XYZ file of C-alpha atoms in Angstrom:
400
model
C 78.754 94.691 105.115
C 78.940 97.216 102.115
C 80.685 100.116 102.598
C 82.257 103.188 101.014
C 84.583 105.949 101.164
C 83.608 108.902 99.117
C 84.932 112.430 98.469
C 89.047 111.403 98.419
C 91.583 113.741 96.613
C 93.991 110.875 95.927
C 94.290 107.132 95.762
C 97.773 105.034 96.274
C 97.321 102.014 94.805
C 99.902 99.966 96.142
C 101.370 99.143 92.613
C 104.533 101.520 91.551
C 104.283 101.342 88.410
C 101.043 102.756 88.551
C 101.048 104.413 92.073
C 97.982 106.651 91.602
C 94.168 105.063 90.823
C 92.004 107.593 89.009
C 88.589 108.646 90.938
C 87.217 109.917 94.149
C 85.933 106.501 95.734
C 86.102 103.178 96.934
C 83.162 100.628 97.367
C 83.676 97.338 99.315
C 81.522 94.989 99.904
C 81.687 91.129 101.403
C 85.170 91.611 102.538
C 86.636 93.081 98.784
C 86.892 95.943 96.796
C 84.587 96.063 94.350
C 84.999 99.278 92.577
C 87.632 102.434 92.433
C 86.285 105.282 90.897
C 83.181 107.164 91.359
C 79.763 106.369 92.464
C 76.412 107.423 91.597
C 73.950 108.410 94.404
C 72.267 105.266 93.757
C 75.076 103.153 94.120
C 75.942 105.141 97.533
C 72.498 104.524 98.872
C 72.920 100.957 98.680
C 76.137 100.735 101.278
C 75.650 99.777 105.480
C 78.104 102.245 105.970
C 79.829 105.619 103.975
C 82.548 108.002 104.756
C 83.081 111.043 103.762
C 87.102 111.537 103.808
C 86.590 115.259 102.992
C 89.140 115.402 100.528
C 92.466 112.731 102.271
C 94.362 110.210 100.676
C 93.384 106.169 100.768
C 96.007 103.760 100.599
C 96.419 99.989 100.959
C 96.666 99.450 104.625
C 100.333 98.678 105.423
C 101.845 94.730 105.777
C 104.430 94.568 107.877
C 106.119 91.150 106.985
C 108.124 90.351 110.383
C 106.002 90.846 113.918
C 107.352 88.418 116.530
C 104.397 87.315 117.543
C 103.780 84.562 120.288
C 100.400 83.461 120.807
C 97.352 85.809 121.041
C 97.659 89.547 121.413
C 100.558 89.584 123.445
C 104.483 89.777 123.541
C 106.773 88.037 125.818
C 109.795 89.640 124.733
C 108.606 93.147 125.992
C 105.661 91.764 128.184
C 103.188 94.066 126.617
C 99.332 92.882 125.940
C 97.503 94.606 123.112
C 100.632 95.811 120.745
C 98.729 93.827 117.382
C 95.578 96.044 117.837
C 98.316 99.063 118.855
C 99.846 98.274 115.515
C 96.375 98.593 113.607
C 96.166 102.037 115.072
C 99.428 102.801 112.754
C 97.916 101.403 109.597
C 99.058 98.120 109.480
C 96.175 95.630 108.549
C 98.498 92.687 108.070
C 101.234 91.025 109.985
C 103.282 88.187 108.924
C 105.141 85.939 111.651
C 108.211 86.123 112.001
C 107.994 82.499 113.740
C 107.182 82.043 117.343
C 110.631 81.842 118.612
C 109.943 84.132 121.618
C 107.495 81.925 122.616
C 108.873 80.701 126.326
C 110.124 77.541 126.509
C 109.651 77.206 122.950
C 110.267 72.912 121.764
C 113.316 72.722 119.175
C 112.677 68.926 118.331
C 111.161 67.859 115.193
C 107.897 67.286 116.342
C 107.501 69.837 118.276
C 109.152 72.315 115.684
C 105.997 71.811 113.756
C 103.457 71.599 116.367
C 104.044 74.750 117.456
C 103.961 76.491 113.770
C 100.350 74.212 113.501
C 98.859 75.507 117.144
C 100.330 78.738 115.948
C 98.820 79.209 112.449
C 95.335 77.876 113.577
C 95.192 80.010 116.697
C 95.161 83.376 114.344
C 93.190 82.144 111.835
C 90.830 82.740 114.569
C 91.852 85.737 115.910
C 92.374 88.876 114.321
C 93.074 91.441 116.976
C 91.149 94.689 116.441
C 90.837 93.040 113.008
C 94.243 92.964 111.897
C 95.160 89.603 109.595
C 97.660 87.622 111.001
C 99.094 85.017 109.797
C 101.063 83.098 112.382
C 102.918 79.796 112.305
C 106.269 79.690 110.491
C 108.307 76.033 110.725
C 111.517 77.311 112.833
C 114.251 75.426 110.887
C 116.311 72.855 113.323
C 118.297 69.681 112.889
C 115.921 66.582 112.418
C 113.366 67.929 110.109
C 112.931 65.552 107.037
C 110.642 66.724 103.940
C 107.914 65.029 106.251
C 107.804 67.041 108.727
C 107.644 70.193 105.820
C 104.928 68.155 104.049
C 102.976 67.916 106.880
C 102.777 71.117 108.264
C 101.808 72.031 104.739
C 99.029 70.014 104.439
C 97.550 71.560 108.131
C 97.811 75.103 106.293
C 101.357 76.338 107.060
C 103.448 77.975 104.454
C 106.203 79.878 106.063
C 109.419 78.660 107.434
C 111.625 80.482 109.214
C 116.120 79.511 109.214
C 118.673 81.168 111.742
C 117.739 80.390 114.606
C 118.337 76.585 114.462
C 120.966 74.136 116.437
C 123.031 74.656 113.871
C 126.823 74.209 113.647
C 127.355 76.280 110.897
C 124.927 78.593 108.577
C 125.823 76.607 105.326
C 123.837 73.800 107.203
C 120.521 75.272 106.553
C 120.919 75.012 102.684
C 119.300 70.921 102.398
C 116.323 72.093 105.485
C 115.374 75.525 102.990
C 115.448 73.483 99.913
C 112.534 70.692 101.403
C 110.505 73.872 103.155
C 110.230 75.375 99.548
C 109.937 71.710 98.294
C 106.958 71.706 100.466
C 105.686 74.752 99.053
C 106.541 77.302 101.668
C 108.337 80.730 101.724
C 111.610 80.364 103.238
C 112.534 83.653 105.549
C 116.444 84.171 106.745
C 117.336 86.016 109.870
C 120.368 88.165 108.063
C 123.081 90.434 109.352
C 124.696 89.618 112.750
C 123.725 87.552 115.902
C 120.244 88.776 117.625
C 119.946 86.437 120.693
C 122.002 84.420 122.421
C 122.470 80.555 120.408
C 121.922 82.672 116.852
C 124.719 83.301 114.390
C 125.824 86.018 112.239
C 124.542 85.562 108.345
C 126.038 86.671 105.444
C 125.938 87.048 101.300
C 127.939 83.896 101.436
C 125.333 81.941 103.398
C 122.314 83.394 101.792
C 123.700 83.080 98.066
C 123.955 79.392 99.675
C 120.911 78.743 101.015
C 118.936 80.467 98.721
C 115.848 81.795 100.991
C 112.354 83.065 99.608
C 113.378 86.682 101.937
C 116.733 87.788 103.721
C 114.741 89.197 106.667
C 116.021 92.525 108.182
C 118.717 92.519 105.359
C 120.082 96.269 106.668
C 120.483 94.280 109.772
C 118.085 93.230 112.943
C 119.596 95.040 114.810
C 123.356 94.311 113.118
C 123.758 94.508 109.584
C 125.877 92.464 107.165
C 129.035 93.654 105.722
C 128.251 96.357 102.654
C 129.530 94.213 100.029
C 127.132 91.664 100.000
C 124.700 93.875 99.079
C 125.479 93.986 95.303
C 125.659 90.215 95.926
C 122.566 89.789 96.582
C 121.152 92.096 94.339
C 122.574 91.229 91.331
C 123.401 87.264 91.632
C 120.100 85.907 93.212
C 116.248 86.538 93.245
C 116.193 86.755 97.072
C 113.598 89.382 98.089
C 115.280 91.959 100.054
C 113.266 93.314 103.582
C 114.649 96.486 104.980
C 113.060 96.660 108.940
C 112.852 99.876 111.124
C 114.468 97.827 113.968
C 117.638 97.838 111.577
C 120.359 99.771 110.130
C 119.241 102.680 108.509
C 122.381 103.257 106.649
C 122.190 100.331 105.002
C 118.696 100.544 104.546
C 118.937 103.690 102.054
C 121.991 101.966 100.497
C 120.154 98.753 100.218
C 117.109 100.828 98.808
C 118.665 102.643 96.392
C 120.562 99.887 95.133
C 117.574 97.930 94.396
C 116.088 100.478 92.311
C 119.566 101.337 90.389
C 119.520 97.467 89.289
C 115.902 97.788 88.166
C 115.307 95.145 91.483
C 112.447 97.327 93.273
C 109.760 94.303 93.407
C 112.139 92.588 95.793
C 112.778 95.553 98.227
C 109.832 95.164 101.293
C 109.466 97.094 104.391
C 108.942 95.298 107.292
C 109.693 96.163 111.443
C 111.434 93.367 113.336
C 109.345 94.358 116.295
C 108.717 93.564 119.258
C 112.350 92.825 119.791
C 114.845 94.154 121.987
C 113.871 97.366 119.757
C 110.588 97.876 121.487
C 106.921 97.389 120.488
C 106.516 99.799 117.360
C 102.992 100.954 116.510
C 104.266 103.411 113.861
C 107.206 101.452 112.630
C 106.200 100.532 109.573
C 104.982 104.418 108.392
C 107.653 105.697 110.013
C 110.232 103.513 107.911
C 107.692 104.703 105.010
C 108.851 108.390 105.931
C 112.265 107.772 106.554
C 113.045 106.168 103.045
C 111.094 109.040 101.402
C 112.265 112.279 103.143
C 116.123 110.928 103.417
C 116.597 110.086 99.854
C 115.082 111.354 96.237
C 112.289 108.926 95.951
C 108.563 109.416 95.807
C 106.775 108.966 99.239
C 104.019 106.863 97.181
C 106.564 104.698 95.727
C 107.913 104.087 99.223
C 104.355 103.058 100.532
C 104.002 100.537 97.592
C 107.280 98.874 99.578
C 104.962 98.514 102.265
C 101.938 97.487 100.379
C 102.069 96.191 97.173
C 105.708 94.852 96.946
C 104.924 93.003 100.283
C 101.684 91.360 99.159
C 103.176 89.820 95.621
C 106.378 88.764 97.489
C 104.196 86.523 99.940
C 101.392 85.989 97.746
C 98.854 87.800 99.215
C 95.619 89.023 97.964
C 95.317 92.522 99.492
C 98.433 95.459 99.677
C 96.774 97.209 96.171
C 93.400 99.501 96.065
C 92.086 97.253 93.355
C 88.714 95.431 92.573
C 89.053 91.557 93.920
C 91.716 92.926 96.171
C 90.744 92.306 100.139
C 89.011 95.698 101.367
C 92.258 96.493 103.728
C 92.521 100.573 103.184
C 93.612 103.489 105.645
C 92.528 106.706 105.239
C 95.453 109.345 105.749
C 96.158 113.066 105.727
C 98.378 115.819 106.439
C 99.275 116.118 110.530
C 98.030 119.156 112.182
C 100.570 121.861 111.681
C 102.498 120.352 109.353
C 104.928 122.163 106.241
C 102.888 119.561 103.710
C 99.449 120.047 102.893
C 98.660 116.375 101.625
C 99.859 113.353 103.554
C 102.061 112.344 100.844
C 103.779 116.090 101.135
C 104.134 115.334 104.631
C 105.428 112.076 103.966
C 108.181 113.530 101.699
C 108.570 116.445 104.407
C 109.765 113.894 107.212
C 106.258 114.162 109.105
C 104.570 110.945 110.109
C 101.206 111.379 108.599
C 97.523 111.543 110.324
C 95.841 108.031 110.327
C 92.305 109.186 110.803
C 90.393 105.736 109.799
C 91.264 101.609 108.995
C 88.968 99.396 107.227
C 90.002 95.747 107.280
C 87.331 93.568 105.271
C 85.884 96.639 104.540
C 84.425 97.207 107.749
C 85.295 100.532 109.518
C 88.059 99.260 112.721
C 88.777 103.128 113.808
C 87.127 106.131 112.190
C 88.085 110.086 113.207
C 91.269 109.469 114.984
C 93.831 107.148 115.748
C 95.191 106.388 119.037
C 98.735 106.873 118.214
C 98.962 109.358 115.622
C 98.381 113.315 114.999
C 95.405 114.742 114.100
C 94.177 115.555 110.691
C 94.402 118.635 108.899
C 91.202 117.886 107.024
C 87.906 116.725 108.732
C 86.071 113.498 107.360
C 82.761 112.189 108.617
C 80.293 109.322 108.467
C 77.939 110.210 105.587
C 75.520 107.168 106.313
C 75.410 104.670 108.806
C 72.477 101.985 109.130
C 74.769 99.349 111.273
C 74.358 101.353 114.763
C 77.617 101.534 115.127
C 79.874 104.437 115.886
C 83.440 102.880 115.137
C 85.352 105.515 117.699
C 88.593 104.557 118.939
C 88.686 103.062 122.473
C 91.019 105.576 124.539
C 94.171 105.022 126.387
C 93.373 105.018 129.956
C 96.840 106.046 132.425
């Protein structure tokens, strides 16, 4: 499908440095972006599919970079079906796993350890719920493994790994298992702060300065955070990217935050949720973390959106997160809410107002368009300019 979204006032680019791309228009086509800018008539013509945003903001869709995901679209932890798709409807076109360790009855031995990251990875590399990208199957670090194991998960496609919730006796344990996952050329996550479930133990600065992860996960804490002077630790003695979640301690997140950027470290600060945990399912968690960051301290609401974009997608090597030609075609559209004090959705951003999510294109094609199921209304009015797919792309309603 080629598509296009014509007549926008502003485009995030997902890159901070350069938060803002110059023109009025986006054309995808095949599953990228192939130009940012503006379009002749001609060129419009030529496109399945074009929306007129009448004058909203397009950003990167959002990558949330820990979803505990199990298997298909569906959550043990807080037995809810559908929360993936839920999540689309708050802008998030990307999920990372944070491993299937909610998975029931979950296997801890070797074999099974990477079985289950295999079955897991391979499972949502065919299914992309309401066409979110997920990518599943992270090798849950336990006593046993040997660089075999890492090497052969690697060769079936897997490239995350996931430590803290092992067998073992003490955190410094971890440190030889983390060195043959990124041996094996996979990014190494770390549960971080305190104990989350019941056989998990607290992590530290000591134990991550140790073990040297790829990501502290949830490094304000998921849900308990780690004591305030590792921060600086962290910071300014390793090259461990730092993931602030929603389901965490939002103290520590604005400390952690503007830390970061006071040491010049703002590639290695990522947003992420932690949910569904004991927190809840959280369509909105990763904008509303977007808002928080922005309207509680004195940074830009676009920079804090790149944290959810950009930052995310060079941390874990993705190829979407920026409104780029070559870059995947994963955009939301977004606007001021209905009756809100800012007039553009990054004002409203910066105002502490969770911002209308009006349309989603993953792979450039058009997964919601007018209205999303879980956020306010627009301010401004968009509408599909031309359509040859028969296709209306409304929302599916919430039935009681």
């Amino acid at each position: 499908m080629k598509s296009a979204i014509v007549n926008l006032k502003t485009i995030v680019s997902g890159d901070w440095r350069k938060p803002f791309a110059k023109g009025d228009s986006i054309v995808m086509n095949n599953g990228k972006i192939v130009k940012v800018g503006t379009i002749s008539a001609k060129e419009e013509k030529s496109c399945d599919v074009v929306l007129d945003a009448g004058g909203m903001t397009a950003m990167p869709g959002l990558i949330d970079s820990q979803v505990h995901v199990a298997f298909a679209d569906y959550t043990p932890r807080q037995r809810t079906i559908g929360f993936l798709e839920s999540y689309l409807h708050g802008g998030v076109t990307t999920s990372i796993s944070a491993s299937e360790v909610h998975v029931p009855g979950r296997p801890t031995d070797p074999d099974g350890v990477v079985a289950l990251a295999v079955a897991a990875k391979k499972s949502f590399d065919n299914y992309s719920p309401g066409g979110m990208h997920v990518h599943a199957g992270a090798v849950i670090l336990e006593p046993g493994l040997t660089q075999k194991h890492f090497n052969d998960a690697a060769k079936q496609g897997v490239w995350l790994a996931k430590a803290g919730f092992g067998k073992f006796k003490s955190p410094f344990d971890y440190k030889p298992y983390v060195a043959m996952a990124k041996k094996a050329g996979m990014i190494v996550n770390v549960h971080t702060g305190g104990a989350s479930i019941p056989d998990s133990s607290p992590i530290t600065g000591d134990h991550l300065l140790h073990m040297q992860p790829t990501v502290s996960f949830h490094i304000n804490g998921g849900p308990v955070a780690m004591p305030d002077k590792d921060f600086a630790r962290i910071i300014n003695e390793s090259d461990i990217a730092m993931q602030i979640c929603q389901a965490g301690n939002i103290r520590t997140a604005i400390m952690c935050l503007n830390m970061a950027i006071e040491a010049q470290e703002f590639d290695r600060l990522i947003f992420a949720t932690d949910t569904p945990t004991g927190t809840g399912m959280m369509p909105l968690g990763m904008i509303k973390t977007v808002v928080e960051m922005a309207c509680l301290t004195d940074h830009s609401p676009e920079m804090m959106v790149c944290a959810a974009t950009g930052n995310n997608a060079n941390v874990y090597k993705l190829n979407t997160g920026f409104i780029k030609r070559g870059k995947d075609a994963d955009i939301m559209i977004v606007d001021a809410p209905l009756g809100s004090t800012g007039k553009t959705a990054l004002d409203a951003i910066k105002h502490g107002d969770y911002p209308a999510i009006p349309a989603v294109f993953t792979d450039g094609i058009p997964r919601f368009i007018h209205r999303s199921r879980n956020t306010p209304p627009s301010t401004r009015k968009m509408r599909l300019k031309r359509n040859t797919v028969l296709q209306e792309f409304e929302p599916g309603r919430h039935t009681l």
